[in-house]
Amino acid sequence: MSLIHGAILNCLITQQKKIIVTTRRALTLRSKRGLHSEAAKVFSTVRMATTTGLESLVDQIISVITNDGRNIVGVLKGFDQATNIILDESHERVFSTKEGVQQLVLGLYIIRGDNIGVIGELDEELDASLDFSKLRAHPLKPVVH
Amino acid sequence: MLFFSYFKDLVGQEVTVELKNDLAIRGTLHSVDQYLNIKLENTRVVDQDKFPHMLSVRNCFIRGSVVRYVQLPPDGVDVDLLHDAARREARGA
């Protein structure tokens, strides 16, 4: 299943909040093409994702920490089982010890799952209460496997 | 699958997850999946002065591949049960 395909499937699912119904639709669509076993796989993945996946975060603002230590904030538009994600209206927050947090506008981004460390649900109220111009910190270290 | 089941049993407990970038996040274990991706609720970063990068995050998803350690509550570990389960897994049962 391709990234975009999966992401779109997940978008659909979450927007409609009718996980089983949508999956059944996907099942019928796929069985028409003779993809029974793959559909069954998708079904089990999606069912499991109801508790562990990222669908509760779709259309919410999330903060992503990447393996190279960057912090990217944006609206989650889609994801798949490899944690590849689609971020809309995203920006990077650059931490430094010399000046406050800089924000770099990035726009629409796809981040490959391999490079993702943490996905945090951003609490907008908490976020608005922070004064980023005064916040100073070392950038996060890259992930070392 | 042993550790997947093991972590599933720990859901609801307070754990500290140390990542491979030295960030340590404490929170209530919400869920675990087959990749040992972890979802935490009511999170706080252990050294917030050094790592203010997640100040406005209360719930998070941690990718299993970046986890270095999971620090467990002492009463969350039943060593005998884990021993038995590990032996059974090793026998392929």
PDB file of C-alpha atoms in Angstrom:
ATOM      1  CA  MET A   1       0.000   0.000   0.000  1.00  0.00           C
ATOM      2  CA  SER A   2       1.548   3.288  -1.041  1.00  0.00           C
ATOM      3  CA  LEU A   3       2.078   6.159   1.352  1.00  0.00           C
ATOM      4  CA  ILE A   4      -0.377   8.470  -0.301  1.00  0.00           C
ATOM      5  CA  HIS A   5      -2.953   5.717  -0.665  1.00  0.00           C
ATOM      6  CA  GLY A   6      -2.636   4.866   3.014  1.00  0.00           C
ATOM      7  CA  ALA A   7      -2.646   8.496   4.038  1.00  0.00           C
ATOM      8  CA  ILE A   8      -5.767   9.194   2.038  1.00  0.00           C
ATOM      9  CA  LEU A   9      -7.413   6.103   3.485  1.00  0.00           C
ATOM     10  CA  ASN A  10      -6.570   7.282   6.969  1.00  0.00           C
ATOM     11  CA  CYS A  11      -7.762  10.826   6.229  1.00  0.00           C
ATOM     12  CA  LEU A  12     -11.043   9.416   5.018  1.00  0.00           C
ATOM     13  CA  ILE A  13     -11.391   7.231   8.037  1.00  0.00           C
ATOM     14  CA  THR A  14     -10.776   9.913  10.558  1.00  0.00           C
ATOM     15  CA  GLN A  15     -12.830  12.559   8.881  1.00  0.00           C
ATOM     16  CA  GLN A  16     -15.820  10.305   8.840  1.00  0.00           C
ATOM     17  CA  LYS A  17     -15.147   8.868  12.297  1.00  0.00           C
ATOM     18  CA  LYS A  18     -16.746   5.660  11.100  1.00  0.00           C
ATOM     19  CA  ILE A  19     -13.745   3.461  11.086  1.00  0.00           C
ATOM     20  CA  ILE A  20     -15.379   0.124  10.504  1.00  0.00           C
ATOM     21  CA  VAL A  21     -17.799   1.412   7.891  1.00  0.00           C
ATOM     22  CA  THR A  22     -15.022   3.050   5.898  1.00  0.00           C
ATOM     23  CA  THR A  23     -12.817   0.032   6.174  1.00  0.00           C
ATOM     24  CA  ARG A  24     -15.608  -2.162   4.915  1.00  0.00           C
ATOM     25  CA  ARG A  25     -15.924   0.162   1.976  1.00  0.00           C
ATOM     26  CA  ALA A  26     -12.199  -0.199   1.380  1.00  0.00           C
ATOM     27  CA  LEU A  27     -12.606  -3.943   1.678  1.00  0.00           C
ATOM     28  CA  THR A  28     -15.318  -4.039  -0.960  1.00  0.00           C
ATOM     29  CA  LEU A  29     -13.359  -1.750  -3.246  1.00  0.00           C
ATOM     30  CA  ARG A  30     -10.300  -3.916  -2.919  1.00  0.00           C
ATOM     31  CA  SER A  31     -12.057  -7.268  -3.164  1.00  0.00           C
ATOM     32  CA  LYS A  32     -13.476  -6.089  -6.475  1.00  0.00           C
ATOM     33  CA  ARG A  33      -9.905  -5.893  -7.633  1.00  0.00           C
ATOM     34  CA  GLY A  34      -9.174  -9.319  -6.193  1.00  0.00           C
ATOM     35  CA  LEU A  35      -7.030  -8.063  -3.319  1.00  0.00           C
ATOM     36  CA  HIS A  36      -8.694 -10.017  -0.535  1.00  0.00           C
ATOM     37  CA  SER A  37      -5.642 -10.808   1.509  1.00  0.00           C
ATOM     38  CA  GLU A  38      -4.256  -7.280   1.349  1.00  0.00           C
ATOM     39  CA  ALA A  39      -7.627  -5.908   2.295  1.00  0.00           C
ATOM     40  CA  ALA A  40      -7.739  -8.226   5.267  1.00  0.00           C
ATOM     41  CA  LYS A  41      -4.314  -6.963   6.278  1.00  0.00           C
ATOM     42  CA  VAL A  42      -5.476  -3.363   5.978  1.00  0.00           C
ATOM     43  CA  PHE A  43      -8.528  -4.215   8.001  1.00  0.00           C
ATOM     44  CA  SER A  44      -6.541  -5.635  10.889  1.00  0.00           C
ATOM     45  CA  THR A  45      -4.051  -2.737  10.809  1.00  0.00           C
ATOM     46  CA  VAL A  46      -6.811  -0.171  10.849  1.00  0.00           C
ATOM     47  CA  ARG A  47      -8.642  -1.934  13.638  1.00  0.00           C
ATOM     48  CA  MET A  48      -5.526  -1.984  15.739  1.00  0.00           C
ATOM     49  CA  ALA A  49      -4.863   1.633  14.928  1.00  0.00           C
ATOM     50  CA  THR A  50      -8.072   2.633  16.660  1.00  0.00           C
ATOM     51  CA  THR A  51      -6.199   2.395  19.903  1.00  0.00           C
ATOM     52  CA  THR A  52      -2.607   2.986  18.932  1.00  0.00           C
ATOM     53  CA  GLY A  53      -2.526   4.894  15.644  1.00  0.00           C
ATOM     54  CA  LEU A  54      -2.473   8.566  14.877  1.00  0.00           C
ATOM     55  CA  GLU A  55      -6.050   9.037  13.672  1.00  0.00           C
ATOM     56  CA  SER A  56      -7.023  10.887  16.840  1.00  0.00           C
ATOM     57  CA  LEU A  57      -4.471  13.527  15.825  1.00  0.00           C
ATOM     58  CA  VAL A  58      -5.638  14.073  12.245  1.00  0.00           C
ATOM     59  CA  ASP A  59      -6.546  17.713  11.538  1.00  0.00           C
ATOM     60  CA  GLN A  60      -4.944  18.673  14.832  1.00  0.00           C
ATOM     61  CA  ILE A  61      -1.781  20.665  15.309  1.00  0.00           C
ATOM     62  CA  ILE A  62       1.115  18.399  16.132  1.00  0.00           C
ATOM     63  CA  SER A  63       4.738  18.924  17.018  1.00  0.00           C
ATOM     64  CA  VAL A  64       7.147  16.472  15.433  1.00  0.00           C
ATOM     65  CA  ILE A  65      10.668  15.835  16.668  1.00  0.00           C
ATOM     66  CA  THR A  66      12.743  14.359  13.882  1.00  0.00           C
ATOM     67  CA  ASN A  67      15.753  12.094  14.210  1.00  0.00           C
ATOM     68  CA  ASP A  68      18.090  14.945  13.262  1.00  0.00           C
ATOM     69  CA  GLY A  69      16.752  16.973  16.178  1.00  0.00           C
ATOM     70  CA  ARG A  70      14.447  19.335  14.326  1.00  0.00           C
ATOM     71  CA  ASN A  71      11.076  20.370  15.668  1.00  0.00           C
ATOM     72  CA  ILE A  72       8.348  20.788  13.054  1.00  0.00           C
ATOM     73  CA  VAL A  73       4.862  22.012  13.923  1.00  0.00           C
ATOM     74  CA  GLY A  74       1.895  21.649  11.584  1.00  0.00           C
ATOM     75  CA  VAL A  75      -1.536  20.186  10.976  1.00  0.00           C
ATOM     76  CA  LEU A  76      -1.553  16.398  10.574  1.00  0.00           C
ATOM     77  CA  LYS A  77      -3.339  15.531   7.330  1.00  0.00           C
ATOM     78  CA  GLY A  78      -2.452  11.890   6.929  1.00  0.00           C
ATOM     79  CA  PHE A  79      -0.264   9.020   8.036  1.00  0.00           C
ATOM     80  CA  ASP A  80       0.346   5.349   7.393  1.00  0.00           C
ATOM     81  CA  GLN A  81       1.551   2.274   9.242  1.00  0.00           C
ATOM     82  CA  ALA A  82       5.217   3.236   8.739  1.00  0.00           C
ATOM     83  CA  THR A  83       4.518   6.584  10.492  1.00  0.00           C
ATOM     84  CA  ASN A  84       5.047   8.488   7.253  1.00  0.00           C
ATOM     85  CA  ILE A  85       3.075  11.684   7.801  1.00  0.00           C
ATOM     86  CA  ILE A  86       1.623  14.558   5.811  1.00  0.00           C
ATOM     87  CA  LEU A  87       1.833  17.925   7.536  1.00  0.00           C
ATOM     88  CA  ASP A  88       0.019  21.010   6.318  1.00  0.00           C
ATOM     89  CA  GLU A  89       0.818  24.661   7.114  1.00  0.00           C
ATOM     90  CA  SER A  90       3.957  23.481   8.826  1.00  0.00           C
ATOM     91  CA  HIS A  91       6.792  25.500  10.276  1.00  0.00           C
ATOM     92  CA  GLU A  92      10.049  24.602  11.930  1.00  0.00           C
ATOM     93  CA  ARG A  93      10.931  25.916  15.370  1.00  0.00           C
ATOM     94  CA  VAL A  94      14.616  26.541  15.636  1.00  0.00           C
ATOM     95  CA  PHE A  95      15.963  26.545  19.198  1.00  0.00           C
ATOM     96  CA  SER A  96      19.229  28.263  20.014  1.00  0.00           C
ATOM     97  CA  THR A  97      21.071  29.544  23.060  1.00  0.00           C
ATOM     98  CA  LYS A  98      21.880  32.901  21.456  1.00  0.00           C
ATOM     99  CA  GLU A  99      18.368  34.111  20.634  1.00  0.00           C
ATOM    100  CA  GLY A 100      14.723  33.173  21.068  1.00  0.00           C
ATOM    101  CA  VAL A 101      12.997  30.473  19.054  1.00  0.00           C
ATOM    102  CA  GLN A 102      12.942  31.244  15.319  1.00  0.00           C
ATOM    103  CA  GLN A 103      10.060  30.027  13.177  1.00  0.00           C
ATOM    104  CA  LEU A 104      10.712  28.970   9.603  1.00  0.00           C
ATOM    105  CA  VAL A 105       7.717  28.555   7.338  1.00  0.00           C
ATOM    106  CA  LEU A 106       7.796  25.216   5.504  1.00  0.00           C
ATOM    107  CA  GLY A 107       4.260  24.718   4.146  1.00  0.00           C
ATOM    108  CA  LEU A 108       3.044  21.280   3.064  1.00  0.00           C
ATOM    109  CA  TYR A 109       5.451  18.542   4.070  1.00  0.00           C
ATOM    110  CA  ILE A 110       5.660  14.783   3.875  1.00  0.00           C
ATOM    111  CA  ILE A 111       8.001  13.317   6.465  1.00  0.00           C
ATOM    112  CA  ARG A 112       9.217   9.789   6.045  1.00  0.00           C
ATOM    113  CA  GLY A 113       8.519   7.649   9.108  1.00  0.00           C
ATOM    114  CA  ASP A 114      12.155   6.559   9.464  1.00  0.00           C
ATOM    115  CA  ASN A 115      13.077  10.133  10.385  1.00  0.00           C
ATOM    116  CA  ILE A 116      10.404  10.636  13.016  1.00  0.00           C
ATOM    117  CA  GLY A 117      11.128  10.417  16.733  1.00  0.00           C
ATOM    118  CA  VAL A 118       8.173  11.870  18.595  1.00  0.00           C
ATOM    119  CA  ILE A 119       4.774  13.160  17.513  1.00  0.00           C
ATOM    120  CA  GLY A 120       3.194  15.340  20.162  1.00  0.00           C
ATOM    121  CA  GLU A 121      -0.334  16.707  20.291  1.00  0.00           C
ATOM    122  CA  LEU A 122       0.107  20.469  20.634  1.00  0.00           C
ATOM    123  CA  ASP A 123      -2.079  22.060  23.301  1.00  0.00           C
ATOM    124  CA  GLU A 124      -2.942  25.367  21.629  1.00  0.00           C
ATOM    125  CA  GLU A 125      -3.712  27.165  24.891  1.00  0.00           C
ATOM    126  CA  LEU A 126      -0.445  26.109  26.456  1.00  0.00           C
ATOM    127  CA  ASP A 127       1.366  26.977  23.267  1.00  0.00           C
ATOM    128  CA  ALA A 128      -0.141  30.471  23.145  1.00  0.00           C
ATOM    129  CA  SER A 129       0.957  31.059  26.740  1.00  0.00           C
ATOM    130  CA  LEU A 130       4.605  30.478  25.888  1.00  0.00           C
ATOM    131  CA  ASP A 131       6.891  33.379  25.063  1.00  0.00           C
ATOM    132  CA  PHE A 132       9.087  31.906  22.363  1.00  0.00           C
ATOM    133  CA  SER A 133      11.172  35.066  22.013  1.00  0.00           C
ATOM    134  CA  LYS A 134      12.518  34.442  25.532  1.00  0.00           C
ATOM    135  CA  LEU A 135      12.893  30.665  25.250  1.00  0.00           C
ATOM    136  CA  ARG A 136      16.514  29.595  24.927  1.00  0.00           C
ATOM    137  CA  ALA A 137      17.839  26.083  24.640  1.00  0.00           C
ATOM    138  CA  HIS A 138      20.348  23.964  22.824  1.00  0.00           C
ATOM    139  CA  PRO A 139      18.893  22.327  19.753  1.00  0.00           C
ATOM    140  CA  LEU A 140      18.002  18.674  20.412  1.00  0.00           C
ATOM    141  CA  LYS A 141      20.682  16.146  19.679  1.00  0.00           C
ATOM    142  CA  PRO A 142      20.182  13.858  16.712  1.00  0.00           C
ATOM    143  CA  VAL A 143      19.006  10.321  17.436  1.00  0.00           C
ATOM    144  CA  VAL A 144      21.931   7.903  17.620  1.00  0.00           C
ATOM    145  CA  HIS A 145      20.895   4.310  17.013  1.00  0.00           C
TER     146      HIS A 145
ATOM    147  CA  MET B   1       5.503 -10.667  20.633  1.00  0.00           C
ATOM    148  CA  LEU B   2       6.477 -11.197  24.270  1.00  0.00           C
ATOM    149  CA  PHE B   3       7.341  -7.585  24.960  1.00  0.00           C
ATOM    150  CA  PHE B   4       4.319  -6.371  23.040  1.00  0.00           C
ATOM    151  CA  SER B   5       2.069  -8.334  25.414  1.00  0.00           C
ATOM    152  CA  TYR B   6       4.218  -7.269  28.316  1.00  0.00           C
ATOM    153  CA  PHE B   7       3.842  -3.572  27.532  1.00  0.00           C
ATOM    154  CA  LYS B   8       0.128  -4.014  26.893  1.00  0.00           C
ATOM    155  CA  ASP B   9      -0.182  -5.197  30.479  1.00  0.00           C
ATOM    156  CA  LEU B  10       1.522  -2.021  31.663  1.00  0.00           C
ATOM    157  CA  VAL B  11      -1.086   0.282  30.094  1.00  0.00           C
ATOM    158  CA  GLY B  12      -2.284   2.843  32.611  1.00  0.00           C
ATOM    159  CA  GLN B  13       0.960   2.858  34.571  1.00  0.00           C
ATOM    160  CA  GLU B  14       3.347   5.769  34.901  1.00  0.00           C
ATOM    161  CA  VAL B  15       6.542   5.214  32.896  1.00  0.00           C
ATOM    162  CA  THR B  16       9.561   7.196  31.803  1.00  0.00           C
ATOM    163  CA  VAL B  17      10.690   6.712  28.221  1.00  0.00           C
ATOM    164  CA  GLU B  18      14.266   7.647  27.469  1.00  0.00           C
ATOM    165  CA  LEU B  19      14.916   8.337  23.806  1.00  0.00           C
ATOM    166  CA  LYS B  20      18.025   7.891  21.719  1.00  0.00           C
ATOM    167  CA  ASN B  21      18.458  11.675  21.631  1.00  0.00           C
ATOM    168  CA  ASP B  22      18.757  11.742  25.457  1.00  0.00           C
ATOM    169  CA  LEU B  23      15.311  13.251  25.881  1.00  0.00           C
ATOM    170  CA  ALA B  24      13.368  11.555  28.691  1.00  0.00           C
ATOM    171  CA  ILE B  25       9.584  11.780  28.734  1.00  0.00           C
ATOM    172  CA  ARG B  26       7.437  10.740  31.681  1.00  0.00           C
ATOM    173  CA  GLY B  27       3.755  10.006  31.356  1.00  0.00           C
ATOM    174  CA  THR B  28       0.939   7.506  31.662  1.00  0.00           C
ATOM    175  CA  LEU B  29       1.198   4.622  29.215  1.00  0.00           C
ATOM    176  CA  HIS B  30      -1.841   4.888  26.941  1.00  0.00           C
ATOM    177  CA  SER B  31      -1.069   2.246  24.344  1.00  0.00           C
ATOM    178  CA  VAL B  32       1.587   0.190  22.607  1.00  0.00           C
ATOM    179  CA  ASP B  33       1.528  -1.374  19.163  1.00  0.00           C
ATOM    180  CA  GLN B  34       3.367  -4.171  17.357  1.00  0.00           C
ATOM    181  CA  TYR B  35       6.377  -1.923  16.616  1.00  0.00           C
ATOM    182  CA  LEU B  36       6.525  -0.961  20.301  1.00  0.00           C
ATOM    183  CA  ASN B  37       5.513   2.552  19.359  1.00  0.00           C
ATOM    184  CA  ILE B  38       4.323   4.093  22.603  1.00  0.00           C
ATOM    185  CA  LYS B  39       1.577   6.576  23.316  1.00  0.00           C
ATOM    186  CA  LEU B  40       1.844   8.564  26.529  1.00  0.00           C
ATOM    187  CA  GLU B  41      -0.676  10.834  28.224  1.00  0.00           C
ATOM    188  CA  ASN B  42      -0.078  13.697  30.665  1.00  0.00           C
ATOM    189  CA  THR B  43       3.503  13.880  29.526  1.00  0.00           C
ATOM    190  CA  ARG B  44       6.265  16.006  30.874  1.00  0.00           C
ATOM    191  CA  VAL B  45       9.877  16.098  29.867  1.00  0.00           C
ATOM    192  CA  VAL B  46      12.131  15.056  32.746  1.00  0.00           C
ATOM    193  CA  ASP B  47      14.585  17.967  32.440  1.00  0.00           C
ATOM    194  CA  GLN B  48      12.342  20.774  31.187  1.00  0.00           C
ATOM    195  CA  ASP B  49      14.936  23.513  31.636  1.00  0.00           C
ATOM    196  CA  LYS B  50      17.358  21.730  29.377  1.00  0.00           C
ATOM    197  CA  PHE B  51      14.673  20.496  26.956  1.00  0.00           C
ATOM    198  CA  PRO B  52      11.861  23.057  26.580  1.00  0.00           C
ATOM    199  CA  HIS B  53      11.054  21.640  23.146  1.00  0.00           C
ATOM    200  CA  MET B  54       7.868  19.896  24.231  1.00  0.00           C
ATOM    201  CA  LEU B  55       6.459  22.390  26.733  1.00  0.00           C
ATOM    202  CA  SER B  56       3.077  22.576  25.034  1.00  0.00           C
ATOM    203  CA  VAL B  57       2.703  18.827  24.493  1.00  0.00           C
ATOM    204  CA  ARG B  58       0.541  16.812  26.895  1.00  0.00           C
ATOM    205  CA  ASN B  59      -0.069  13.688  24.832  1.00  0.00           C
ATOM    206  CA  CYS B  60       2.462  12.138  22.556  1.00  0.00           C
ATOM    207  CA  PHE B  61       3.288   9.265  20.273  1.00  0.00           C
ATOM    208  CA  ILE B  62       6.845   7.945  20.482  1.00  0.00           C
ATOM    209  CA  ARG B  63       8.169   5.891  17.603  1.00  0.00           C
ATOM    210  CA  GLY B  64       9.460   2.545  18.846  1.00  0.00           C
ATOM    211  CA  SER B  65      12.674   2.914  16.863  1.00  0.00           C
ATOM    212  CA  VAL B  66      13.870   5.913  18.924  1.00  0.00           C
ATOM    213  CA  VAL B  67      13.280   4.389  22.356  1.00  0.00           C
ATOM    214  CA  ARG B  68      16.440   3.593  24.335  1.00  0.00           C
ATOM    215  CA  TYR B  69      14.918   2.642  27.694  1.00  0.00           C
ATOM    216  CA  VAL B  70      11.506   2.401  29.269  1.00  0.00           C
ATOM    217  CA  GLN B  71      11.739   2.918  33.010  1.00  0.00           C
ATOM    218  CA  LEU B  72       8.984   0.967  34.712  1.00  0.00           C
ATOM    219  CA  PRO B  73       7.344   1.243  38.097  1.00  0.00           C
ATOM    220  CA  PRO B  74       8.922  -1.407  40.380  1.00  0.00           C
ATOM    221  CA  ASP B  75       5.597  -3.103  41.038  1.00  0.00           C
ATOM    222  CA  GLY B  76       4.910  -3.264  37.314  1.00  0.00           C
ATOM    223  CA  VAL B  77       7.451  -6.041  36.874  1.00  0.00           C
ATOM    224  CA  ASP B  78       6.583  -9.610  37.758  1.00  0.00           C
ATOM    225  CA  VAL B  79      10.027 -11.141  37.239  1.00  0.00           C
ATOM    226  CA  ASP B  80       8.892 -14.772  37.652  1.00  0.00           C
ATOM    227  CA  LEU B  81       6.099 -14.341  35.147  1.00  0.00           C
ATOM    228  CA  LEU B  82       8.482 -12.683  32.703  1.00  0.00           C
ATOM    229  CA  HIS B  83      11.025 -15.510  33.191  1.00  0.00           C
ATOM    230  CA  ASP B  84       8.384 -18.120  32.434  1.00  0.00           C
ATOM    231  CA  ALA B  85       7.097 -16.240  29.412  1.00  0.00           C
ATOM    232  CA  ALA B  86      10.633 -15.756  28.072  1.00  0.00           C
ATOM    233  CA  ARG B  87      11.386 -19.482  28.420  1.00  0.00           C
ATOM    234  CA  ARG B  88       8.146 -20.392  26.719  1.00  0.00           C
ATOM    235  CA  GLU B  89       8.935 -17.986  23.869  1.00  0.00           C
ATOM    236  CA  ALA B  90      12.460 -19.413  23.549  1.00  0.00           C
ATOM    237  CA  ARG B  91      11.005 -22.925  23.251  1.00  0.00           C
ATOM    238  CA  GLY B  92       8.836 -21.595  20.475  1.00  0.00           C
ATOM    239  CA  ALA B  93       5.645 -22.515  22.300  1.00  0.00           C
TER     240      ALA B  93
END
